[in-house]
Coordinates of C-alpha atoms in Angstrom, one line a residue:
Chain A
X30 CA 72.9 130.8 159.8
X31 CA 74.5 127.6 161.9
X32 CA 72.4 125.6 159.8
X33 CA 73.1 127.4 156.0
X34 CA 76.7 126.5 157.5
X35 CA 76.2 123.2 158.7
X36 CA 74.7 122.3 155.4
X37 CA 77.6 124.4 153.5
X38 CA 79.6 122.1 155.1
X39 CA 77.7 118.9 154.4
X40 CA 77.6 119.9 150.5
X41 CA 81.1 120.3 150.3
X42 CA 82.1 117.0 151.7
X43 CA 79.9 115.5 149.5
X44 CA 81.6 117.5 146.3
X45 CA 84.9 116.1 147.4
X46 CA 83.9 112.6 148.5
X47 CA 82.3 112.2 145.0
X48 CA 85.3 114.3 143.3
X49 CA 86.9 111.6 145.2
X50 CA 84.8 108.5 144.2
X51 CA 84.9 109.6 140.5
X52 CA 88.3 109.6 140.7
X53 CA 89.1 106.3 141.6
X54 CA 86.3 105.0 139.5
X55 CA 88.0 106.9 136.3
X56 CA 91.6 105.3 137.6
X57 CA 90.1 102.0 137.8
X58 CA 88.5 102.1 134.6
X59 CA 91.8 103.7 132.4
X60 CA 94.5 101.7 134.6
X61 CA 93.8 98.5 133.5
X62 CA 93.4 99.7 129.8
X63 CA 96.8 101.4 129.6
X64 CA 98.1 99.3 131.3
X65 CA 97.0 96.3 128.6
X66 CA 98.5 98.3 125.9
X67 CA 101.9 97.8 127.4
X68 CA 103.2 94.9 125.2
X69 CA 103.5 91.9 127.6
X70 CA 107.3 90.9 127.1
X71 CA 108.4 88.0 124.4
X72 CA 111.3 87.9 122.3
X73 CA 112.5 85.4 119.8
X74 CA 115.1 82.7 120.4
X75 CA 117.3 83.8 123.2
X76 CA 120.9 82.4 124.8
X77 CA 122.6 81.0 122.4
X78 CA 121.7 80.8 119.0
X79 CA 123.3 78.8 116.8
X80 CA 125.1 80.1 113.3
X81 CA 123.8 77.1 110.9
X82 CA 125.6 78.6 107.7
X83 CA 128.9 79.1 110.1
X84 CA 131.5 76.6 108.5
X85 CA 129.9 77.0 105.2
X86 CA 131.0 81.1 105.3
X87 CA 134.7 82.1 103.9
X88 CA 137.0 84.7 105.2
X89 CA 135.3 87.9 104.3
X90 CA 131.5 86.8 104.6
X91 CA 129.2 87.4 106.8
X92 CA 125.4 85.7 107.9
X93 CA 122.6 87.7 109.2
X94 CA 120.5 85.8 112.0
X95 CA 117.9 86.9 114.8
X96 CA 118.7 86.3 118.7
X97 CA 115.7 87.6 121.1
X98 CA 114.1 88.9 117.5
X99 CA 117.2 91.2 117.2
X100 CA 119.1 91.3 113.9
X101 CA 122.7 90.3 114.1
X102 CA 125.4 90.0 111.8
X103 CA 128.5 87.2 112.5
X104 CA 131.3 87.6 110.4
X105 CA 134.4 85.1 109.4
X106 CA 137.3 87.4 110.2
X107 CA 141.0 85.7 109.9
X108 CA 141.0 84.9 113.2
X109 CA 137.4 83.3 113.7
X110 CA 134.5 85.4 113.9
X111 CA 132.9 88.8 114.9
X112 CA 129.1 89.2 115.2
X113 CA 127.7 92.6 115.8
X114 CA 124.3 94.0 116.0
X115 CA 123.1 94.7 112.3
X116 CA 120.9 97.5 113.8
X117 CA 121.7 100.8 112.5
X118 CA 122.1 103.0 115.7
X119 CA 120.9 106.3 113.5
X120 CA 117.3 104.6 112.7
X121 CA 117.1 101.5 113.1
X122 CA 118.0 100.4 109.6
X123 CA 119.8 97.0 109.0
X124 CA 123.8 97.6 108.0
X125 CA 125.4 95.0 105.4
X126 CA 128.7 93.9 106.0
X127 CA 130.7 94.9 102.8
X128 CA 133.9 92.2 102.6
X129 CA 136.2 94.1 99.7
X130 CA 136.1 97.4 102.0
X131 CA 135.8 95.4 105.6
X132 CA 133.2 97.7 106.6
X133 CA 129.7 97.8 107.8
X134 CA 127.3 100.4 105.6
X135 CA 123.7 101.3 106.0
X136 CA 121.9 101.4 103.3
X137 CA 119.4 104.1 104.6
X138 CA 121.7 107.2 105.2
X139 CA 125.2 105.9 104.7
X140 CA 126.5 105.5 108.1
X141 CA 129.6 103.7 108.1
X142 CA 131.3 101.5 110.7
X143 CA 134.7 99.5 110.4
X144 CA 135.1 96.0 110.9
X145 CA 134.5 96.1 114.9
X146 CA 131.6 98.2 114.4
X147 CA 133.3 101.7 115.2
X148 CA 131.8 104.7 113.3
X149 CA 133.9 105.8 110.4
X150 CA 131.7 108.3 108.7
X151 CA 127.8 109.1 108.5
X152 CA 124.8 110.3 111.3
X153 CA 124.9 107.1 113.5
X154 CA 125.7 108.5 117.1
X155 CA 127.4 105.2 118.3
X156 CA 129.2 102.2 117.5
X157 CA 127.2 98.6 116.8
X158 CA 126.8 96.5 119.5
X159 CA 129.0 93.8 119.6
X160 CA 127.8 90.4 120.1
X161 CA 129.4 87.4 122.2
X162 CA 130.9 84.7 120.0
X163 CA 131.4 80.6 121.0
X164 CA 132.7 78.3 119.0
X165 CA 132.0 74.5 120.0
X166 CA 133.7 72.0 117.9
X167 CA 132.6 72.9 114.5
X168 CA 129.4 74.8 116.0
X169 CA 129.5 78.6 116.3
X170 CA 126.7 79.9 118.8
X171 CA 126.2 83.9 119.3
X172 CA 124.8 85.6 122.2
X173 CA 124.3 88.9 123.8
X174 CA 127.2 90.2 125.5
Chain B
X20 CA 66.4 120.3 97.9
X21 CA 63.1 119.2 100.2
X22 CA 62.3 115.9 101.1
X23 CA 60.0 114.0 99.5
X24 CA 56.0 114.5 100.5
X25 CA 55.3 111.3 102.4
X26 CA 58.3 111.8 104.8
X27 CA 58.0 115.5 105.4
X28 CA 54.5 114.2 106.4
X29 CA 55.8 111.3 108.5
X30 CA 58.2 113.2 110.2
X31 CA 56.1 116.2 110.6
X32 CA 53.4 114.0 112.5
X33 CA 56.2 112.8 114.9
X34 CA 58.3 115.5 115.5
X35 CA 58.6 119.6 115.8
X36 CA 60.4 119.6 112.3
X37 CA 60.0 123.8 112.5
X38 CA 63.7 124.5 114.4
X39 CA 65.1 121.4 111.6
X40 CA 63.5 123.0 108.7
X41 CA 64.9 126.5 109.5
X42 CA 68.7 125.6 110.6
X43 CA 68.7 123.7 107.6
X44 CA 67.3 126.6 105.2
X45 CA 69.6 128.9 107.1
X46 CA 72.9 126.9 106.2
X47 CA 71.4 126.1 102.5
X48 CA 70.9 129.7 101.6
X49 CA 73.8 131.4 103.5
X50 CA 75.7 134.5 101.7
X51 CA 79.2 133.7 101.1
X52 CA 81.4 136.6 101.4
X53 CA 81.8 137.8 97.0
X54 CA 85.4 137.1 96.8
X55 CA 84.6 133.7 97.5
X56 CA 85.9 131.2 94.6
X57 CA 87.7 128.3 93.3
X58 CA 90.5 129.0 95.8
X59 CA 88.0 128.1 98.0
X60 CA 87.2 124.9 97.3
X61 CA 90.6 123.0 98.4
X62 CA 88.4 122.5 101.9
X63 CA 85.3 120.4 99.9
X64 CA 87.7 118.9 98.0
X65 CA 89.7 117.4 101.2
X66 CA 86.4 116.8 102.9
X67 CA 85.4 114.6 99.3
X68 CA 88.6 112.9 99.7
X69 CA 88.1 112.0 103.4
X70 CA 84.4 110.6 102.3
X71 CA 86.1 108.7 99.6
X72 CA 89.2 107.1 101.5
X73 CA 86.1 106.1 104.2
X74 CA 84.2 104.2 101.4
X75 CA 86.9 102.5 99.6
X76 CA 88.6 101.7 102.8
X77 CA 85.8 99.9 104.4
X78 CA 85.4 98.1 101.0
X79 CA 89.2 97.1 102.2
X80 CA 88.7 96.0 104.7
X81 CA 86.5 92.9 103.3
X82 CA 89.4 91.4 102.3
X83 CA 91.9 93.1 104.1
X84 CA 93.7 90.5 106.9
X85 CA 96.1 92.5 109.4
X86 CA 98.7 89.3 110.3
X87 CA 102.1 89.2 109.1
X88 CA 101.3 86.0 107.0
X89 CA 98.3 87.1 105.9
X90 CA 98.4 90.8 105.1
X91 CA 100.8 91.0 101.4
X92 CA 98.8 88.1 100.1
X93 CA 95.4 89.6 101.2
X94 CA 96.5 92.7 99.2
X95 CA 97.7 90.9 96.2
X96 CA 93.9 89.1 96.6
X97 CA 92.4 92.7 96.5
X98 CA 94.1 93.9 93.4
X99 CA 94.4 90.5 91.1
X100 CA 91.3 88.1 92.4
X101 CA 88.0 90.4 93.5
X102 CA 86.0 92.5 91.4
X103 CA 87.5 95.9 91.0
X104 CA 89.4 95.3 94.3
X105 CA 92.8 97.0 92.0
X106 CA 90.5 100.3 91.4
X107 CA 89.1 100.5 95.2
X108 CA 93.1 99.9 96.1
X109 CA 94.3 102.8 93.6
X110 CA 91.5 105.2 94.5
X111 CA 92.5 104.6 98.2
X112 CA 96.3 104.7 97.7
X113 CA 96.1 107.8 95.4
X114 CA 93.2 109.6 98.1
X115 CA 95.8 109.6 101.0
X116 CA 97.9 111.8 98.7
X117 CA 95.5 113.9 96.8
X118 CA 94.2 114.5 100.6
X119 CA 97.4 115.9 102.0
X120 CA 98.1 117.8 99.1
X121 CA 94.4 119.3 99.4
X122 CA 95.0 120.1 103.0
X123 CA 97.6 121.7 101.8
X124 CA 96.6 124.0 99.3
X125 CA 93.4 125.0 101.7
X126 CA 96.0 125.9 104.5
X127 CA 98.1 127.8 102.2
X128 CA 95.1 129.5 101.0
X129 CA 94.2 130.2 104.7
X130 CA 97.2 131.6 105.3
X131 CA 97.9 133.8 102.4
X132 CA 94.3 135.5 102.4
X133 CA 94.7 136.0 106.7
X134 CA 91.7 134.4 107.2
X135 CA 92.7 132.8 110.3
X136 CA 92.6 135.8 112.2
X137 CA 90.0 136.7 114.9
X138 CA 87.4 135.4 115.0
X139 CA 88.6 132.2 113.1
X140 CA 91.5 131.5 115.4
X141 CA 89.9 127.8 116.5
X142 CA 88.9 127.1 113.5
X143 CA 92.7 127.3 112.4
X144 CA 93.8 125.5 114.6
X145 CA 91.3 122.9 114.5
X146 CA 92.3 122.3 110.8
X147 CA 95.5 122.1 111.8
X148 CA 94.7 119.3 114.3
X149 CA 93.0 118.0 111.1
X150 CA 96.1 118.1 109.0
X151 CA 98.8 116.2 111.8
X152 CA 95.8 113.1 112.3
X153 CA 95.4 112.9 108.4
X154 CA 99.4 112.5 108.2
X155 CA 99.3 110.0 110.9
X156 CA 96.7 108.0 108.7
X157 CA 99.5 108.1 105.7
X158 CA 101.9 106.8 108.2
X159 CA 99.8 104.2 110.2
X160 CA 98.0 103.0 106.1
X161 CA 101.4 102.5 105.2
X162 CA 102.6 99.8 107.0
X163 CA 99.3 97.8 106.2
X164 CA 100.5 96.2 103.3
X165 CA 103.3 94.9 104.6
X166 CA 106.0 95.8 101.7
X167 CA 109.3 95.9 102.1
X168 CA 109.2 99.8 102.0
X169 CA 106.3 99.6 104.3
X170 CA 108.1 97.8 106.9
X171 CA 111.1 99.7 106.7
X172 CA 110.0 103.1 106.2
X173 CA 107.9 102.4 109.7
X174 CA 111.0 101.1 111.1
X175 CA 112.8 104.5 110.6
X176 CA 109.5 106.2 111.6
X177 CA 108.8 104.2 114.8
X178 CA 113.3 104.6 115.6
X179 CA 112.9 108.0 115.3
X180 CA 110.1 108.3 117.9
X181 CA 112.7 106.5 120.7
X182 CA 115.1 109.5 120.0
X183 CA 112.9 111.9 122.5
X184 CA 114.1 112.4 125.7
X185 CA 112.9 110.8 128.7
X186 CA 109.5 109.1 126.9
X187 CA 111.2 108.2 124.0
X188 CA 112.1 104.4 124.7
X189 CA 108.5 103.8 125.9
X190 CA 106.9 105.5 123.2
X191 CA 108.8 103.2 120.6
X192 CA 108.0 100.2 122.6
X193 CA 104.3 101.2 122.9
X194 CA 104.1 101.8 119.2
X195 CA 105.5 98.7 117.9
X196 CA 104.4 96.7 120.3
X197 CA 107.7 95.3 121.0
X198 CA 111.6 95.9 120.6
X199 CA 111.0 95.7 116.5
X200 CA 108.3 96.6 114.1
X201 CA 106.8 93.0 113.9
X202 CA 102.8 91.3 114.1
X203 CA 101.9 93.6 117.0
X204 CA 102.8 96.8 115.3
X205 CA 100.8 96.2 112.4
X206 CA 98.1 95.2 114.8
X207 CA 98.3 98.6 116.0
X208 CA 98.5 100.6 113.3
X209 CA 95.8 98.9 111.7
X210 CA 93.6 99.6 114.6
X211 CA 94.6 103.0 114.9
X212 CA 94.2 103.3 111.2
X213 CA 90.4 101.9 110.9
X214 CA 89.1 102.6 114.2
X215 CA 90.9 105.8 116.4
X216 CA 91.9 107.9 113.7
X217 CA 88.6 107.4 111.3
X218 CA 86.3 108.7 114.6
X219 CA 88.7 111.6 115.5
X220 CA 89.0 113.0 112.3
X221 CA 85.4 112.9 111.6
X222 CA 85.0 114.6 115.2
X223 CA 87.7 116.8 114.8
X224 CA 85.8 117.9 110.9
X225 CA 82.3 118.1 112.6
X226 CA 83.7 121.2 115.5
X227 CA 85.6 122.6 112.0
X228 CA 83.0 123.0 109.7
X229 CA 80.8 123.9 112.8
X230 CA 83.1 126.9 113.7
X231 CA 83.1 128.0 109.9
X232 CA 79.7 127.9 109.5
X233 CA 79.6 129.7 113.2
X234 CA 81.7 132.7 111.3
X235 CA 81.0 132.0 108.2
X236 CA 83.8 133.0 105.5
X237 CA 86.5 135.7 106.0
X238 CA 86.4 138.7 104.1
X239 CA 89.6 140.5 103.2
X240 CA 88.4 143.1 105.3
X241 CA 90.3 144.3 108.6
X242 CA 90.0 142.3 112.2
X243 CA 87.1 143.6 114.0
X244 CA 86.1 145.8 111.1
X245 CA 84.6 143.1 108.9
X246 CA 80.9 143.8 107.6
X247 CA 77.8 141.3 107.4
X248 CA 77.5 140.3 103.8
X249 CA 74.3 142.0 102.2
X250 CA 72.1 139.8 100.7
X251 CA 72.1 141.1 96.9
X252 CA 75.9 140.8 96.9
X253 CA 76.8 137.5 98.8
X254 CA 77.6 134.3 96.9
X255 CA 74.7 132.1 98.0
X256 CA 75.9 128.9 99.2
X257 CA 73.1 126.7 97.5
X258 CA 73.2 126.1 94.6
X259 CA 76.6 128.9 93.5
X260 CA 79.3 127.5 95.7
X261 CA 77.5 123.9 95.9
X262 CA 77.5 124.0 92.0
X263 CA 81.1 124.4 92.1
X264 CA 81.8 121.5 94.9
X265 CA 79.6 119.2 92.5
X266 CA 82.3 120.6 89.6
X267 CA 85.5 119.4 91.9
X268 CA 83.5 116.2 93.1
X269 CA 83.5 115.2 89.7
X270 CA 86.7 116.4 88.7
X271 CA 88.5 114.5 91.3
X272 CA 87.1 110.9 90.4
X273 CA 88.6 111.5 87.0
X274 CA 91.7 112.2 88.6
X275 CA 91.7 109.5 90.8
X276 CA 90.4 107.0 88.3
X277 CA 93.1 108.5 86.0
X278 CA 96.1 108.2 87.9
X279 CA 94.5 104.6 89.3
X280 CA 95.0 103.1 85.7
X281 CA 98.0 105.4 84.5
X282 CA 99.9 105.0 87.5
X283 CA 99.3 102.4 89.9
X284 CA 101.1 101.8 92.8
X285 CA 103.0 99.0 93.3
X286 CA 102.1 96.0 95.6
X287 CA 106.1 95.4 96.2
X288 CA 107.7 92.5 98.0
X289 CA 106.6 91.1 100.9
X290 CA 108.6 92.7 104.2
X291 CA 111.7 90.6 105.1
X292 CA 112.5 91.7 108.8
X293 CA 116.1 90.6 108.0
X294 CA 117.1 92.7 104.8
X295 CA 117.1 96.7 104.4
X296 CA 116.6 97.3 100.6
X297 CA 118.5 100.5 99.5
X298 CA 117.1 103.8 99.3
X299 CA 114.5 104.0 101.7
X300 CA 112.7 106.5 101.2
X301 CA 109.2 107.7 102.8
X302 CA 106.0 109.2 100.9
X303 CA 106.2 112.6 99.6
X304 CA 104.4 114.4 102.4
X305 CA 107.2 113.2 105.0
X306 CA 110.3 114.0 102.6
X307 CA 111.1 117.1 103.9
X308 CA 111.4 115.5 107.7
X309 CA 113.2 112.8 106.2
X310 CA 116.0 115.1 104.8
X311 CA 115.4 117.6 107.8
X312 CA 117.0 115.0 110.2
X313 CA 120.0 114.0 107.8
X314 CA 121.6 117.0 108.9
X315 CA 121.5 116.8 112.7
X316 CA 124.6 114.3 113.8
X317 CA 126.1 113.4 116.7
X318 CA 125.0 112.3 120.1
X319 CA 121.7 114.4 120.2
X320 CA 121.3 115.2 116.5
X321 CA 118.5 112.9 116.1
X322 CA 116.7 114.6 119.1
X323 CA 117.7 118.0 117.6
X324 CA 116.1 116.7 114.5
X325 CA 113.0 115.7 115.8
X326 CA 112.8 119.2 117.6
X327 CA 113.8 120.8 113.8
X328 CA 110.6 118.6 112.1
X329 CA 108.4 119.5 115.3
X330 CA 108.9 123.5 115.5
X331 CA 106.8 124.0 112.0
X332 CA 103.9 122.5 113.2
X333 CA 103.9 123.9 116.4
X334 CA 104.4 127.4 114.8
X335 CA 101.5 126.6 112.4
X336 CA 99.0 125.6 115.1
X337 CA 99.5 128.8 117.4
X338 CA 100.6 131.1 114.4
X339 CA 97.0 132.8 115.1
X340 CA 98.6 133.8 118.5
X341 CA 101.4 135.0 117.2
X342 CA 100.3 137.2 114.1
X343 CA 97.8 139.3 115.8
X344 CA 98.0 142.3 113.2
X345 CA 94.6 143.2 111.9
X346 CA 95.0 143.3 108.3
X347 CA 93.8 140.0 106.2
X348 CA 95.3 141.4 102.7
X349 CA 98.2 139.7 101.6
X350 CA 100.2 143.2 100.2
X351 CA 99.8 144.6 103.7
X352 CA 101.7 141.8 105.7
X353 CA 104.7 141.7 104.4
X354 CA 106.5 140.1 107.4
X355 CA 103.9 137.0 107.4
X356 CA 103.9 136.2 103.7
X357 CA 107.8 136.3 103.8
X358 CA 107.8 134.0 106.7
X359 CA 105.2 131.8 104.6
X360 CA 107.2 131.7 101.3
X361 CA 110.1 131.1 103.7
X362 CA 108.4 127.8 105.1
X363 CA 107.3 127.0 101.8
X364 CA 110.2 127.0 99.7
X365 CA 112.4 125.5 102.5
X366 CA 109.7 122.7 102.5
X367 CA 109.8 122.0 98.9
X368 CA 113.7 122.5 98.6
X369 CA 114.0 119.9 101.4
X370 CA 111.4 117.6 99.6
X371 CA 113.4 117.6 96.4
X372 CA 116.6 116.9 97.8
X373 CA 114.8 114.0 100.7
X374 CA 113.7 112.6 96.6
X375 CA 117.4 113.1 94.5
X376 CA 119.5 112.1 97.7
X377 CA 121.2 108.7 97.2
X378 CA 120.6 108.7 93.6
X379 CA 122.2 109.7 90.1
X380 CA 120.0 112.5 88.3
X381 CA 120.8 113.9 84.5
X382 CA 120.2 117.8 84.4
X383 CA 121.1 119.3 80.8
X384 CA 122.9 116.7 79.4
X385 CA 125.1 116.3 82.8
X386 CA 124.9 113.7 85.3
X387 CA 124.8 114.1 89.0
X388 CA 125.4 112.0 91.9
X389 CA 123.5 113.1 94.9
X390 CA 124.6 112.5 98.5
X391 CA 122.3 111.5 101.4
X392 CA 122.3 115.1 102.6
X393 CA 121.9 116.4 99.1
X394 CA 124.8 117.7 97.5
X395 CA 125.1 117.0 94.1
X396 CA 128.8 115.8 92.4
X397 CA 129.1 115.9 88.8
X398 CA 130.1 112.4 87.5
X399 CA 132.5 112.1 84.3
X400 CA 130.8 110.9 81.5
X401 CA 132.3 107.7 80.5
X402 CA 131.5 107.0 83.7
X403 CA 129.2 103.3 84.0
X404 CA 125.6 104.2 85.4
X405 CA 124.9 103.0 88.7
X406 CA 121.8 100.8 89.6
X407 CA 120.1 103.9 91.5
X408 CA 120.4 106.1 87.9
X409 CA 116.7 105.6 86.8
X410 CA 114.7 106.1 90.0

């Protein structure tokens, strides 16, 4: 009887110390593989990124450009210039900056926002991000804020 | 349908060929239940398609490159330079639809004639499981040639995954690969498009036509009160119903060779990360999400949405749970063909308005203007057309 127990005993510790062991071995194995599907971080050109097509734009216009691989739009107001993320806060959609109306539409599912990126009308649930502006000399640079 | 002499011999020699033999002659010579007919054939027919899209798309995948430089010229290479590469593109284009839409009609068969009712429960929902990967094939083929409508319909696809709570932001990164749909998400998706999704769907087929074969075909008759089918009166499998499949096998290459050279689908212009062209709009079989989310706004309306797109499937997968009435017959469950029409006609009403929306349409001599969420305004008739009239 002692010894059915001992051995009872014995068997079980071995289920769990394997249970155990497998355990790891599975962690070990699937770890490393999710871990590799996480994107390693990199984005475009970051800081300050220069506007080439600044002095070239007139009152009203706007150039798209990437900073960290993010699409943003600058815009000549009267006063200087605005830049703004062109990503669509609804889905991801790039807006265009319409001059005659001075507003920003998206061409996906008509989301509008006004000229400092409030929403006027449509699904997106926020405003556009705005974007930090510097002008030096005749160079305009935009970064995030 | 034996095999030739010389190998029954070979194999005979070698190995205990008796158990083969007999499991094969049992499958070959099964009794179909008598109502069984055309309706029947939507499953072959998606299985046909599935063998197809697997040939033409390896054939692909010769010349197929996945990089962002690479990819829109390899397809234009396919189509205009190698030997029928513009058929083997077509075929495979026009398969991932004529799939879908054959899933599709062999659910809706399923459902209207109750045969996925006890004891077919698993094999329900296994098809079910069959028809969400063979979706995620459309989405994850359709970045691959890198189009401008490619790109950007995965854009909204991939934005719409970081709208879920809580996982949402890591499950958008872990798709693309990054912040935006670049290299590394069409990296992904191809992989997931030739190497995951191939082997699960062909695992997830094997356990369905094992658990049909397992039960074989339902008979209109009552849960539980369902009788063998006698020999004399059963629709023998080999050669009636294989007859037919050999009918719809042929059928469907004229169709897809038809529509390949009557109406091919469009390379389009390479994807430029830095311009949305206008009316975006996704393949038919995700229109009805598409126009499903335009009406959830506000803070959490794109969650709400997702919930909205996410409740039919779920319904459809444990629906066998949830309708446990005994009778199969169509007139005698009133409550689960309404809900079925229900779902149906809400799903086509919401495709055709995901396809007007944005765009001018004539109807009887009158032209409309449809809004994003559908709602058609009459426009005066000496009114110019717009550019989005003839789409």
């Amino acid at each position: 009887m002692t010894q059915q127990s001992n051995e009872s005993t014995r068997r079980g510790f071995l289920d769990v110390f394997i249970g155990i062991c497998s355990a790891i071995t599975a962690a070990a194995v699937t770890i490393p593989g999710l871990m590799y599907l996480w994107p390693a971080a990199k984005g475009g050109a970051g800081g300050e990124v220069e506007v080439k097509g600044a002095k070239n734009l007139a009152k009203g216009e706007s150039e798209i450009l990437q900073v960290k691989g993010k699409a943003v739009l600058v815009v000549r107001t009267s006063s200087g210039f605005d830049a703004y993320s062109a990503i669509c806060p609804h889905l991801g959609c790039l807006v265009k900056w319409e001059g005659v109306r001075k507003e920003f539409l998206c061409p996906c599912h008509a989301a509008v926002f006004d000229s400092k990126g409030r929403v006027v009308s449509g699904p997106a649930p926020g405003p556009l991000s705005p974007y930090k502006v510097k002008e030096v000399g005749d160079k305009v640079f935009v970064s995030a804020v | 349908m034996n095999a030739p002499g010389w190998l029954q011999r070979f194999l005979n020699e070698r190995y205990n060929m008796e158990v083969a033999n007999t499991f094969i002659d049992k499958q070959m010579h099964k009794r179909l239940p008598p109502h069984t007919g055309w309706l029947h054939i939507f499953g072959s027919l998606s299985l046909l398609l599935f063998i197809s899209q697997t040939i033409t798309g390896i054939l692909l995948l010769i010349y197929y490159r996945p990089t962002p430089d690479e990819a829109h010229a390899s397809i234009q290479y396919i189509t205009g330079e190698a030997h029928f590469g513009w058929l083997y593109r077509q075929v495979h284009a026009w398969g991932a639809s004529l799939m879908i839409l054959g899933l599709t009609l062999h659910m809706i068969r399923t459902y209207f004639m109750g045969s996925y009712k006890k004891p077919r429960e698993l094999t329900w929902m296994t098809g079910v499981m069959i028809f969400v990967v063979t979706i995620t094939f459309g989405f994850t083929g359709y970045l691959l040639p890198w189009n401008q409508i490619a790109f950007w319909a995965t854009t909204v696809g991939t934005e719409s995954a970081a709208k879920v709570p809580y996982i949402g932001g890591w499950l958008q990164y872990c798709l693309r690969g990054g912040d935006a749909v670049t290299g590394e998400t069409l990296s992904r998706f191809f992989v997931v498009h030739v190497i995951i999704l191939p082997w699960v769907l062909t695992g997830l087929i094997a356990v369905h036509l094992f658990l049909m074969r397992a039960t074989n075909l339902a008979t209109m008759e009552r849960v539980g009160e369902e009788k063998k089918t006698p020999e004399e009166c059963g629709i023998p499998f080999f050669p009636v119903h294989v007859a037919k499949e050999g009918v719809v096998a042929v059928l469907l290459i004229a169709v897809l060779v038809t529509l390949s050279v009557l109406s091919p689908w469009e390379i389009g212009e390479p994807a430029n990360p830095l311009s949305t062209p206008p009316h975006i709009k996704p393949e038919w079989y995700f229109l009805p999400s598409y126009q499903l989310l335009k009406y959830f706004q506000g803070p959490y309306g794109a969650f709400m949405g997702i919930i909205a797109c996410s409740v039919p499937f779920a319904l459809l997968f444990f629906w066998p749970m949830l309708d446990r009435g005994k009778e199969r017959h169509p007139r005698k469950r009133p409550l689960a063909v309404g809900f079925g029409l229900i779902g149906l006609i809400s799903a086509l009403a919401l495709g055709y308005l995901g396809h007007v929306s944005g765009l001018e349409k004539s109807y009887f001599g009158a032209r409309y203007h449809f809004s994003e969420k559908g709602w058609p305004t009459r426009i005066a008739d000496d009114a110019p057309p717009s550019d989005s009239g003839g789409h």
